[in-house]
mmCIF file of C-alpha atoms in Angstrom:
data_model
loop_
_atom_site.group_PDB
_atom_site.id
_atom_site.type_symbol
_atom_site.label_atom_id
_atom_site.label_comp_id
_atom_site.label_asym_id
_atom_site.label_seq_id
_atom_site.Cartn_x
_atom_site.Cartn_y
_atom_site.Cartn_z
ATOM 1 C CA MET A 1 113.690 61.155 -43.683
ATOM 2 C CA ARG A 2 111.381 58.116 -42.715
ATOM 3 C CA ILE A 3 108.019 57.536 -44.120
ATOM 4 C CA LEU A 4 105.390 55.117 -43.463
ATOM 5 C CA LEU A 5 102.825 54.470 -46.373
ATOM 6 C CA ILE A 6 99.609 52.855 -45.625
ATOM 7 C CA LYS A 7 97.735 51.027 -48.285
ATOM 8 C CA THR A 8 96.479 47.814 -46.905
ATOM 9 C CA SER A 9 94.268 45.978 -49.315
ATOM 10 C CA SER A 10 92.957 44.923 -51.513
ATOM 11 C CA LEU A 11 95.556 43.257 -53.865
ATOM 12 C CA GLY A 12 94.817 45.463 -56.800
ATOM 13 C CA ASP A 13 94.866 48.669 -54.535
ATOM 14 C CA VAL A 14 98.223 47.641 -53.236
ATOM 15 C CA ILE A 15 99.666 47.265 -56.610
ATOM 16 C CA HIS A 16 98.061 50.465 -57.830
ATOM 17 C CA ASN A 17 100.284 52.128 -54.944
ATOM 18 C CA LEU A 18 103.556 50.647 -55.886
ATOM 19 C CA PRO A 19 104.250 53.742 -58.162
ATOM 20 C CA VAL A 20 103.972 56.003 -55.047
ATOM 21 C CA LEU A 21 106.867 54.136 -53.438
ATOM 22 C CA SER A 22 108.965 54.526 -56.761
ATOM 23 C CA ASP A 23 107.868 58.267 -56.925
ATOM 24 C CA LEU A 24 109.020 59.234 -53.341
ATOM 25 C CA ALA A 25 112.208 57.121 -53.754
ATOM 26 C CA ARG A 26 112.998 58.940 -56.971
ATOM 27 C CA ALA A 27 112.410 62.439 -55.213
ATOM 28 C CA PHE A 28 114.035 61.505 -51.900
ATOM 29 C CA PRO A 29 116.660 59.012 -52.557
ATOM 30 C CA ASP A 30 117.796 58.802 -49.230
ATOM 31 C CA ALA A 31 114.378 58.219 -47.630
ATOM 32 C CA VAL A 32 113.776 55.219 -45.661
ATOM 33 C CA ILE A 33 110.290 53.836 -46.427
ATOM 34 C CA ASP A 34 108.127 51.460 -44.835
ATOM 35 C CA TRP A 35 104.679 50.072 -45.727
ATOM 36 C CA CYS A 36 101.747 48.924 -43.665
ATOM 37 C CA VAL A 37 99.889 46.357 -45.689
ATOM 38 C CA GLU A 38 97.556 43.393 -45.014
ATOM 39 C CA GLU A 39 99.318 40.292 -44.270
ATOM 40 C CA ALA A 40 98.042 38.281 -47.193
ATOM 41 C CA PHE A 41 99.489 41.125 -49.519
ATOM 42 C CA ALA A 42 102.769 41.745 -47.847
ATOM 43 C CA ASP A 43 104.949 40.230 -50.463
ATOM 44 C CA ILE A 44 103.982 42.544 -53.163
ATOM 45 C CA PRO A 45 105.682 45.677 -51.770
ATOM 46 C CA ARG A 46 108.563 43.311 -50.944
ATOM 47 C CA LEU A 47 109.230 42.774 -54.423
ATOM 48 C CA HIS A 48 110.137 46.654 -54.855
ATOM 49 C CA PRO A 49 113.855 47.396 -53.951
ATOM 50 C CA ALA A 50 113.214 50.610 -52.299
ATOM 51 C CA LEU A 51 110.985 49.362 -49.714
ATOM 52 C CA HIS A 52 112.895 49.174 -46.226
ATOM 53 C CA ARG A 53 110.174 47.244 -44.401
ATOM 54 C CA ALA A 54 106.751 45.764 -44.828
ATOM 55 C CA ILE A 55 104.694 45.964 -41.647
ATOM 56 C CA PRO A 56 101.830 43.334 -41.905
ATOM 57 C CA VAL A 57 98.291 44.218 -40.475
ATOM 58 C CA ALA A 58 95.621 41.693 -40.255
ATOM 59 C CA VAL A 59 92.268 43.772 -40.067
ATOM 60 C CA ARG A 60 90.506 41.286 -42.148
ATOM 61 C CA ARG A 61 91.520 38.415 -39.777
ATOM 62 C CA TRP A 62 91.136 40.537 -36.624
ATOM 63 C CA ARG A 63 87.472 41.396 -37.692
ATOM 64 C CA LYS A 64 86.521 37.743 -37.290
ATOM 65 C CA GLY A 65 87.746 37.244 -33.876
ATOM 66 C CA LEU A 66 86.978 40.474 -31.851
ATOM 67 C CA THR A 67 85.821 38.115 -29.038
ATOM 68 C CA ARG A 68 89.182 36.420 -28.459
ATOM 69 C CA GLY A 69 91.785 37.749 -26.025
ATOM 70 C CA ALA A 70 94.549 36.652 -28.260
ATOM 71 C CA VAL A 71 93.237 38.740 -31.190
ATOM 72 C CA TRP A 72 93.166 41.910 -28.788
ATOM 73 C CA ARG A 73 97.075 41.029 -27.756
ATOM 74 C CA GLU A 74 98.053 40.927 -31.349
ATOM 75 C CA ILE A 75 96.158 44.215 -31.948
ATOM 76 C CA GLY A 76 98.234 45.518 -28.911
ATOM 77 C CA ASP A 77 101.488 44.246 -30.374
ATOM 78 C CA PHE A 78 100.904 46.031 -33.695
ATOM 79 C CA ARG A 79 100.035 49.048 -32.115
ATOM 80 C CA GLN A 80 103.307 49.116 -30.023
ATOM 81 C CA THR A 81 105.017 48.316 -33.202
ATOM 82 C CA LEU A 82 104.147 51.294 -35.023
ATOM 83 C CA GLY A 83 104.208 53.633 -31.963
ATOM 84 C CA ALA A 84 108.104 52.625 -31.404
ATOM 85 C CA GLU A 85 108.952 53.788 -34.863
ATOM 86 C CA ASN A 86 110.077 57.197 -35.513
ATOM 87 C CA TYR A 87 108.388 58.452 -38.765
ATOM 88 C CA ASP A 88 108.523 61.929 -40.076
ATOM 89 C CA PHE A 89 105.676 61.592 -42.320
ATOM 90 C CA VAL A 90 102.705 58.913 -42.411
ATOM 91 C CA LEU A 91 100.871 58.901 -45.796
ATOM 92 C CA ASP A 92 97.416 57.082 -46.081
ATOM 93 C CA THR A 93 96.570 56.429 -49.621
ATOM 94 C CA GLN A 94 93.700 54.501 -48.931
ATOM 95 C CA GLY A 95 91.327 57.114 -47.222
ATOM 96 C CA LEU A 96 89.166 54.757 -45.213
ATOM 97 C CA VAL A 97 88.558 55.061 -41.552
ATOM 98 C CA LYS A 98 90.360 51.672 -40.923
ATOM 99 C CA SER A 99 93.620 52.954 -42.761
ATOM 100 C CA ALA A 100 93.322 56.428 -41.005
ATOM 101 C CA LEU A 101 93.154 54.718 -37.517
ATOM 102 C CA ILE A 102 96.447 52.828 -38.242
ATOM 103 C CA ALA A 103 97.759 56.198 -39.261
ATOM 104 C CA LYS A 104 96.754 57.599 -36.029
ATOM 105 C CA ALA A 105 98.646 54.864 -34.287
ATOM 106 C CA ALA A 106 101.981 55.920 -35.837
ATOM 107 C CA PRO A 107 104.069 58.974 -35.021
ATOM 108 C CA GLY A 108 104.767 61.510 -37.546
ATOM 109 C CA VAL A 109 102.768 63.990 -39.533
ATOM 110 C CA ARG A 110 99.714 62.505 -40.910
ATOM 111 C CA LEU A 111 98.898 62.984 -44.637
ATOM 112 C CA GLY A 112 95.843 62.096 -46.687
ATOM 113 C CA TYR A 113 92.849 62.944 -48.758
ATOM 114 C CA ASN A 114 90.494 65.694 -47.567
ATOM 115 C CA ALA A 115 86.846 64.899 -46.921
ATOM 116 C CA GLY A 116 85.638 65.449 -50.390
ATOM 117 C CA ALA A 117 88.401 63.039 -51.925
ATOM 118 C CA ALA A 118 88.369 60.147 -49.384
ATOM 119 C CA ARG A 119 86.765 57.373 -50.106
ATOM 120 C CA GLU A 120 85.059 57.442 -46.409
ATOM 121 C CA PRO A 121 84.916 61.159 -45.505
ATOM 122 C CA LEU A 122 85.298 60.686 -41.594
ATOM 123 C CA ALA A 123 88.915 59.492 -42.496
ATOM 124 C CA ALA A 124 89.910 63.019 -43.241
ATOM 125 C CA ARG A 125 89.468 63.942 -39.262
ATOM 126 C CA PHE A 126 92.282 61.734 -38.402
ATOM 127 C CA TYR A 127 94.955 63.423 -40.628
ATOM 128 C CA ASP A 128 97.192 66.363 -39.916
ATOM 129 C CA GLN A 129 97.238 67.758 -43.535
ATOM 130 C CA THR A 130 94.788 66.908 -46.068
ATOM 131 C CA PHE A 131 94.836 67.293 -49.912
ATOM 132 C CA ALA A 132 91.940 67.697 -52.458
ATOM 133 C CA ILE A 133 92.492 65.197 -55.135
ATOM 134 C CA PRO A 134 90.103 64.754 -58.246
ATOM 135 C CA ARG A 135 88.068 61.660 -57.864
ATOM 136 C CA ASN A 136 87.797 61.159 -61.687
ATOM 137 C CA LEU A 137 91.444 59.931 -62.091
ATOM 138 C CA HIS A 138 92.631 56.456 -62.341
ATOM 139 C CA ALA A 139 93.440 55.100 -59.110
ATOM 140 C CA VAL A 140 97.029 54.801 -59.836
ATOM 141 C CA THR A 141 97.138 58.417 -60.829
ATOM 142 C CA ARG A 142 95.131 59.536 -57.743
ATOM 143 C CA ASN A 143 97.611 57.821 -55.383
ATOM 144 C CA ARG A 144 100.560 59.653 -57.388
ATOM 145 C CA TRP A 145 99.005 63.000 -57.169
ATOM 146 C CA LEU A 146 98.202 62.593 -53.454
ATOM 147 C CA ALA A 147 101.825 61.833 -52.607
ATOM 148 C CA ALA A 148 103.121 64.695 -54.877
ATOM 149 C CA ALA A 149 100.827 67.081 -53.031
ATOM 150 C CA ALA A 150 101.625 65.788 -49.693
ATOM 151 C CA PHE A 151 105.510 66.278 -50.271
ATOM 152 C CA GLY A 152 105.439 69.409 -52.055
ATOM 153 C CA LEU A 153 106.731 67.898 -55.424
ATOM 154 C CA PRO A 154 106.470 70.188 -58.412
ATOM 155 C CA ALA A 155 103.072 70.530 -60.015
ATOM 156 C CA ASP A 156 103.755 68.606 -63.165
ATOM 157 C CA PHE A 157 105.804 65.895 -61.549
ATOM 158 C CA VAL A 158 103.381 63.132 -61.943
ATOM 159 C CA GLU A 159 103.043 64.134 -65.638
ATOM 160 C CA THR A 160 106.718 64.301 -66.199
ATOM 161 C CA THR A 161 107.686 61.431 -64.176
ATOM 162 C CA PRO A 162 107.238 57.963 -65.946
ATOM 163 C CA LEU A 163 105.051 55.563 -64.387
ATOM 164 C CA ASP A 164 107.169 52.900 -62.734
ATOM 165 C CA TYR A 165 105.784 50.037 -60.390
ATOM 166 C CA GLY A 166 109.405 49.339 -59.535
ATOM 167 C CA ILE A 167 109.060 45.553 -59.348
ATOM 168 C CA VAL A 168 110.828 42.807 -61.280
ATOM 169 C CA PRO A 169 109.494 39.204 -61.323
ATOM 170 C CA PRO A 170 111.245 36.798 -58.985
ATOM 171 C CA SER A 171 113.147 33.843 -60.594
ATOM 172 C CA LEU A 172 110.873 31.315 -62.135
ATOM 173 C CA GLU A 173 111.439 28.143 -59.961
ATOM 174 C CA LEU A 174 108.172 26.110 -60.531
ATOM 175 C CA PRO A 175 108.793 22.569 -60.998
ATOM 176 C CA TRP A 176 105.200 21.757 -61.934
ATOM 177 C CA LEU A 177 105.459 23.883 -64.699
ATOM 178 C CA GLY A 178 107.813 21.414 -66.468
ATOM 179 C CA ALA A 179 109.829 22.298 -69.455
ATOM 180 C CA ALA A 180 107.186 24.557 -71.358
ATOM 181 C CA PRO A 181 109.212 26.929 -73.464
ATOM 182 C CA ARG A 182 106.530 29.474 -73.465
ATOM 183 C CA HIS A 183 103.366 29.767 -71.196
ATOM 184 C CA ALA A 184 100.342 31.945 -70.957
ATOM 185 C CA VAL A 185 98.672 32.493 -67.629
ATOM 186 C CA LEU A 186 94.849 32.631 -68.068
ATOM 187 C CA LEU A 187 93.336 33.977 -64.902
ATOM 188 C CA SER A 188 89.466 32.947 -64.893
ATOM 189 C CA ALA A 189 89.043 33.316 -61.193
ATOM 190 C CA THR A 190 87.513 36.595 -59.632
ATOM 191 C CA SER A 191 85.647 37.412 -56.362
ATOM 192 C CA ARG A 192 82.344 37.855 -58.026
ATOM 193 C CA ASP A 193 80.416 35.813 -60.499
ATOM 194 C CA ASP A 194 79.305 38.571 -62.520
ATOM 195 C CA LYS A 195 82.921 39.242 -63.367
ATOM 196 C CA LEU A 196 83.437 36.014 -64.849
ATOM 197 C CA TRP A 197 84.080 35.208 -68.561
ATOM 198 C CA ASP A 198 82.260 32.087 -69.972
ATOM 199 C CA GLU A 199 84.257 28.720 -69.512
ATOM 200 C CA ALA A 200 83.516 27.931 -73.275
ATOM 201 C CA ASN A 201 85.386 31.245 -74.098
ATOM 202 C CA TRP A 202 88.520 30.235 -71.939
ATOM 203 C CA VAL A 203 88.532 26.664 -73.654
ATOM 204 C CA ALA A 204 88.611 28.231 -77.014
ATOM 205 C CA LEU A 205 91.427 30.807 -75.946
ATOM 206 C CA GLY A 206 93.287 27.899 -74.443
ATOM 207 C CA ARG A 207 93.082 25.727 -77.223
ATOM 208 C CA THR A 208 94.416 28.358 -79.628
ATOM 209 C CA LEU A 209 97.298 29.123 -77.702
ATOM 210 C CA ALA A 210 98.122 25.352 -77.268
ATOM 211 C CA GLU A 211 98.134 25.169 -80.987
ATOM 212 C CA ARG A 212 100.540 27.905 -81.103
ATOM 213 C CA GLY A 213 102.981 26.051 -78.772
ATOM 214 C CA ILE A 214 102.153 28.108 -75.790
ATOM 215 C CA THR A 215 101.108 26.357 -72.753
ATOM 216 C CA PRO A 216 98.025 27.658 -70.951
ATOM 217 C CA VAL A 217 98.128 27.742 -67.267
ATOM 218 C CA PHE A 218 95.068 28.308 -65.252
ATOM 219 C CA PRO A 219 95.545 29.140 -61.513
ATOM 220 C CA GLY A 220 93.071 29.261 -58.913
ATOM 221 C CA GLY A 221 92.967 30.474 -55.339
ATOM 222 C CA SER A 222 90.037 29.106 -53.352
ATOM 223 C CA ALA A 223 88.661 25.355 -53.697
ATOM 224 C CA PRO A 224 85.798 26.441 -56.235
ATOM 225 C CA GLU A 225 88.227 28.472 -58.377
ATOM 226 C CA ARG A 226 90.641 25.737 -58.418
ATOM 227 C CA GLU A 227 87.863 23.100 -59.568
ATOM 228 C CA ARG A 228 87.081 25.607 -62.467
ATOM 229 C CA ALA A 229 90.832 25.701 -63.223
ATOM 230 C CA ALA A 230 91.034 21.779 -63.257
ATOM 231 C CA ARG A 231 87.913 21.566 -65.326
ATOM 232 C CA LEU A 232 89.234 24.176 -68.058
ATOM 233 C CA ALA A 233 92.739 22.734 -68.019
ATOM 234 C CA ALA A 234 91.060 19.318 -68.750
ATOM 235 C CA ALA A 235 89.187 20.718 -71.610
ATOM 236 C CA VAL A 236 92.514 22.127 -73.240
ATOM 237 C CA PRO A 237 95.083 19.602 -74.634
ATOM 238 C CA GLY A 238 98.512 20.495 -72.738
ATOM 239 C CA ALA A 239 97.218 23.015 -70.474
ATOM 240 C CA LEU A 240 97.947 22.913 -67.003
ATOM 241 C CA ALA A 241 95.992 23.742 -63.525
ATOM 242 C CA ALA A 242 98.343 25.321 -61.285
ATOM 243 C CA PRO A 243 98.719 24.339 -57.808
ATOM 244 C CA PRO A 244 97.936 26.852 -54.884
ATOM 245 C CA LEU A 245 100.192 29.504 -55.443
ATOM 246 C CA THR A 246 101.879 32.283 -53.017
ATOM 247 C CA LEU A 247 101.973 35.689 -54.157
ATOM 248 C CA THR A 248 105.629 35.331 -54.939
ATOM 249 C CA ASP A 249 105.163 32.241 -56.996
ATOM 250 C CA ALA A 250 102.300 34.145 -58.882
ATOM 251 C CA ALA A 251 104.638 36.973 -59.456
ATOM 252 C CA ALA A 252 107.283 34.598 -61.061
ATOM 253 C CA LEU A 253 104.528 32.842 -63.060
ATOM 254 C CA LEU A 254 103.287 36.074 -64.370
ATOM 255 C CA GLY A 255 106.460 37.879 -64.924
ATOM 256 C CA HIS A 256 107.786 35.032 -66.976
ATOM 257 C CA ALA A 257 104.718 34.599 -69.098
ATOM 258 C CA ALA A 258 104.684 35.098 -72.802
ATOM 259 C CA LEU A 259 100.762 36.531 -72.060
ATOM 260 C CA SER A 260 98.453 36.890 -69.528
ATOM 261 C CA VAL A 261 94.693 37.110 -69.926
ATOM 262 C CA GLY A 262 92.494 37.555 -67.002
ATOM 263 C CA VAL A 263 89.207 38.957 -65.673
ATOM 264 C CA ASP A 264 88.968 41.850 -63.084
ATOM 265 C CA THR A 265 91.005 40.523 -60.459
ATOM 266 C CA GLY A 266 94.276 41.715 -58.557
ATOM 267 C CA LEU A 267 96.717 39.300 -60.405
ATOM 268 C CA VAL A 268 95.833 40.973 -63.814
ATOM 269 C CA HIS A 269 97.170 44.165 -62.224
ATOM 270 C CA LEU A 270 100.191 42.446 -60.937
ATOM 271 C CA SER A 271 100.754 41.187 -64.662
ATOM 272 C CA ALA A 272 100.495 44.582 -65.917
ATOM 273 C CA ALA A 273 102.911 46.072 -63.281
ATOM 274 C CA LEU A 274 105.516 43.378 -64.183
ATOM 275 C CA ALA A 275 105.206 44.375 -67.892
ATOM 276 C CA THR A 276 103.939 41.273 -69.074
ATOM 277 C CA PRO A 277 101.768 41.620 -72.177
ATOM 278 C CA THR A 278 98.261 41.781 -70.413
ATOM 279 C CA LEU A 279 94.674 41.485 -71.385
ATOM 280 C CA ALA A 280 92.182 42.348 -68.924
ATOM 281 C CA ILE A 281 88.653 41.341 -69.523
ATOM 282 C CA TYR A 282 85.848 43.350 -68.068
ATOM 283 C CA THR A 283 82.127 42.122 -67.952
ATOM 284 C CA ALA A 284 80.595 43.795 -65.026
ATOM 285 C CA THR A 285 82.710 46.634 -64.261
ATOM 286 C CA ASP A 286 83.914 49.863 -65.956
ATOM 287 C CA PRO A 287 87.910 49.737 -66.463
ATOM 288 C CA ALA A 288 88.217 53.554 -66.872
ATOM 289 C CA LEU A 289 89.122 54.483 -63.202
ATOM 290 C CA THR A 290 90.673 51.102 -62.171
ATOM 291 C CA GLY A 291 91.502 49.189 -65.318
ATOM 292 C CA ALA A 292 95.054 47.592 -65.825
ATOM 293 C CA LEU A 293 97.772 50.232 -66.431
ATOM 294 C CA ALA A 294 101.166 49.536 -68.153
ATOM 295 C CA PRO A 295 104.341 51.061 -66.898
ATOM 296 C CA ALA A 296 105.668 53.765 -69.087
ATOM 297 C CA ALA A 297 107.138 52.811 -72.359
ATOM 298 C CA ARG A 298 107.085 48.987 -71.267
ATOM 299 C CA GLY A 299 104.535 46.299 -71.577
ATOM 300 C CA PHE A 300 101.515 45.845 -73.744
ATOM 301 C CA VAL A 301 98.245 46.266 -71.677
ATOM 302 C CA ARG A 302 94.679 46.333 -72.850
ATOM 303 C CA ASN A 303 91.316 46.595 -71.141
ATOM 304 C CA LEU A 304 88.633 44.886 -73.139
ATOM 305 C CA GLY A 305 84.859 44.895 -72.550
ATOM 306 C CA GLY A 306 83.132 46.899 -69.789
ATOM 307 C CA LYS A 307 79.864 46.789 -67.790
ATOM 308 C CA GLY A 308 77.423 44.355 -69.386
ATOM 309 C CA ALA A 309 79.464 44.181 -72.592
ATOM 310 C CA PRO A 310 81.956 41.263 -72.331
ATOM 311 C CA PRO A 311 84.352 40.842 -75.257
ATOM 312 C CA THR A 312 84.016 37.944 -77.539
ATOM 313 C CA PRO A 313 86.802 35.195 -77.846
ATOM 314 C CA GLU A 314 87.430 36.419 -81.338
ATOM 315 C CA GLN A 315 88.350 39.942 -80.041
ATOM 316 C CA VAL A 316 90.501 38.597 -77.296
ATOM 317 C CA LEU A 317 92.477 36.231 -79.770
ATOM 318 C CA ALA A 318 92.655 39.335 -82.014
ATOM 319 C CA ILE A 319 94.361 41.587 -79.436
ATOM 320 C CA ALA A 320 96.253 38.385 -78.169
ATOM 321 C CA GLU A 321 98.068 38.082 -81.402
ATOM 322 C CA MET A 322 99.039 41.836 -81.432
ATOM 323 C CA ALA A 323 100.329 41.315 -77.858
ATOM 324 C CA LEU A 324 102.493 38.188 -78.659
ATOM 325 C CA ARG A 325 103.944 39.967 -81.858
ATOM 326 C CA SER A 326 104.795 42.922 -79.946
ATOM 327 C CA ALA A 327 106.755 41.362 -77.262
ATOM 328 C CA ALA A 328 108.340 38.360 -78.892
ATOM 329 C CA PRO A 329 111.565 38.549 -81.006
ATOM 330 C CA PRO A 330 110.657 37.545 -84.755
ATOM 331 C CA SER A 331 111.788 34.026 -84.345
ATOM 332 C CA GLU A 332 109.137 33.410 -81.759
ATOM 333 C CA ARG A 333 106.307 35.517 -82.814
ATOM 334 C CA TRP A 334 102.974 33.881 -83.111
ATOM 335 C CA PRO A 335 102.573 32.585 -86.568
ATOM 336 C CA ARG A 336 99.603 33.471 -88.699
ATOM 337 C CA THR A 337 97.286 30.495 -89.930
ATOM 338 C CA ASP A 338 94.526 30.191 -92.097
ATOM 339 C CA GLN A 339 92.502 29.134 -88.947
ATOM 340 C CA HIS A 340 93.489 32.010 -86.972
ATOM 341 C CA ASP A 341 92.783 34.469 -89.928
ATOM 342 C CA ALA A 342 89.125 33.065 -89.851
ATOM 343 C CA GLY A 343 89.049 33.929 -86.270
ATOM 344 C CA LEU A 344 90.317 37.521 -87.044
ATOM 345 C CA ARG A 345 87.793 37.907 -89.757
ATOM 346 C CA GLY A 346 84.985 37.561 -86.721
ATOM 347 C CA VAL A 347 85.882 41.078 -85.930
ATOM 348 C CA GLY A 348 87.735 41.887 -88.801
ATOM 349 C CA GLU A 349 91.576 43.076 -89.353
ATOM 350 C CA ASP A 350 90.200 46.806 -89.161
ATOM 351 C CA GLY A 351 87.758 45.893 -86.313
ATOM 352 C CA ALA A 352 90.677 44.238 -84.403
ATOM 353 C CA THR A 353 92.998 47.238 -84.716
ATOM 354 C CA ARG A 354 90.269 49.756 -83.839
ATOM 355 C CA LEU A 355 89.416 47.623 -80.822
ATOM 356 C CA ALA A 356 93.104 47.788 -79.884
ATOM 357 C CA ASP A 357 93.379 51.343 -80.395
ATOM 358 C CA THR A 358 90.267 52.014 -78.656
ATOM 359 C CA ALA A 359 91.470 50.145 -75.534
ATOM 360 C CA LEU A 360 94.951 52.017 -75.737
ATOM 361 C CA SER A 361 93.303 55.348 -75.710
ATOM 362 C CA ALA A 362 90.992 54.475 -72.857
ATOM 363 C CA ASP A 363 94.288 53.486 -70.740
ATOM 364 C CA VAL A 364 95.890 56.612 -71.842
ATOM 365 C CA ASP A 365 92.888 58.650 -70.916
ATOM 366 C CA ALA A 366 92.555 57.076 -67.536
ATOM 367 C CA ALA A 367 96.147 57.692 -66.795
ATOM 368 C CA SER A 368 96.230 61.493 -67.989
ATOM 369 C CA THR A 369 92.838 62.768 -67.000
ATOM 370 C CA HIS A 370 93.173 66.015 -65.042
#
């Protein structure tokens, strides 16, 4: 059986679709599975050993050059590439008109959300078979439910099959990182200003980590993001501002980190998928349906804050200590100090535990809502 998955963007959405690849590979071990994905994100599904081929698409780039003949030739070549394949099934988990049009260009039975479940109802008209999937599920669970329904898997398949993103980090070969024995990735950059966490908070967090012998690393993508990363690193003794990273480099950096803390951005979801202890900070959005979600029985992932309610540095530090202690062997666990205990008292030991338990409950509820 040959299957084409379509989930083109964005980065977080692509990561949320990795468990579909894991589920289908588990259910159909002999299946050959390809994935159509935006060229900028193609390295993510390539981390999964069950993937046969990533087929890059460039809708984002093409939209900016529709008056140029070269772009239309490239579109034609892409359609020819898809048309030359012989797929049995084409599964579109994106539910947008743009993804449905890609599905229409590929041979095979086209499967997707029905009009009531698709993000853009018109997309359902391009599928051969559609399925009603509740909209009040976490994005990861929605994707998995759609795949299970589309391929006739048992009704309890998602509930009884452990969540598995299926990826492992590449080897850590980043010379600029130096000989740092342990590092924490602090993801301060995001696409919207209202999702940012105050720079003073990042400095406080970075300094505390550095005092514990953990090197804070601040990545940044765009020029303004790299400027912010450099500014934050300069304010934290021993911190590093990462140079521009490929997605493969970012996966290596995150996958080998002692801790990852970040705002609502795709790399936070990549960190969670790699089973790195991850704290996701929300300031302008609700994490209930799209928050970071840990693989089953692996990883420490907490979603902190919410729309209009960013967490304080003290709260983040309290949960960071729990994350580091849960992941490290006894000889490497974050030592408790009087200074850190004073920080914990900002929320209280019981308050920190309640905060962690609340975050955990929210994660579990998001994953299991029916």
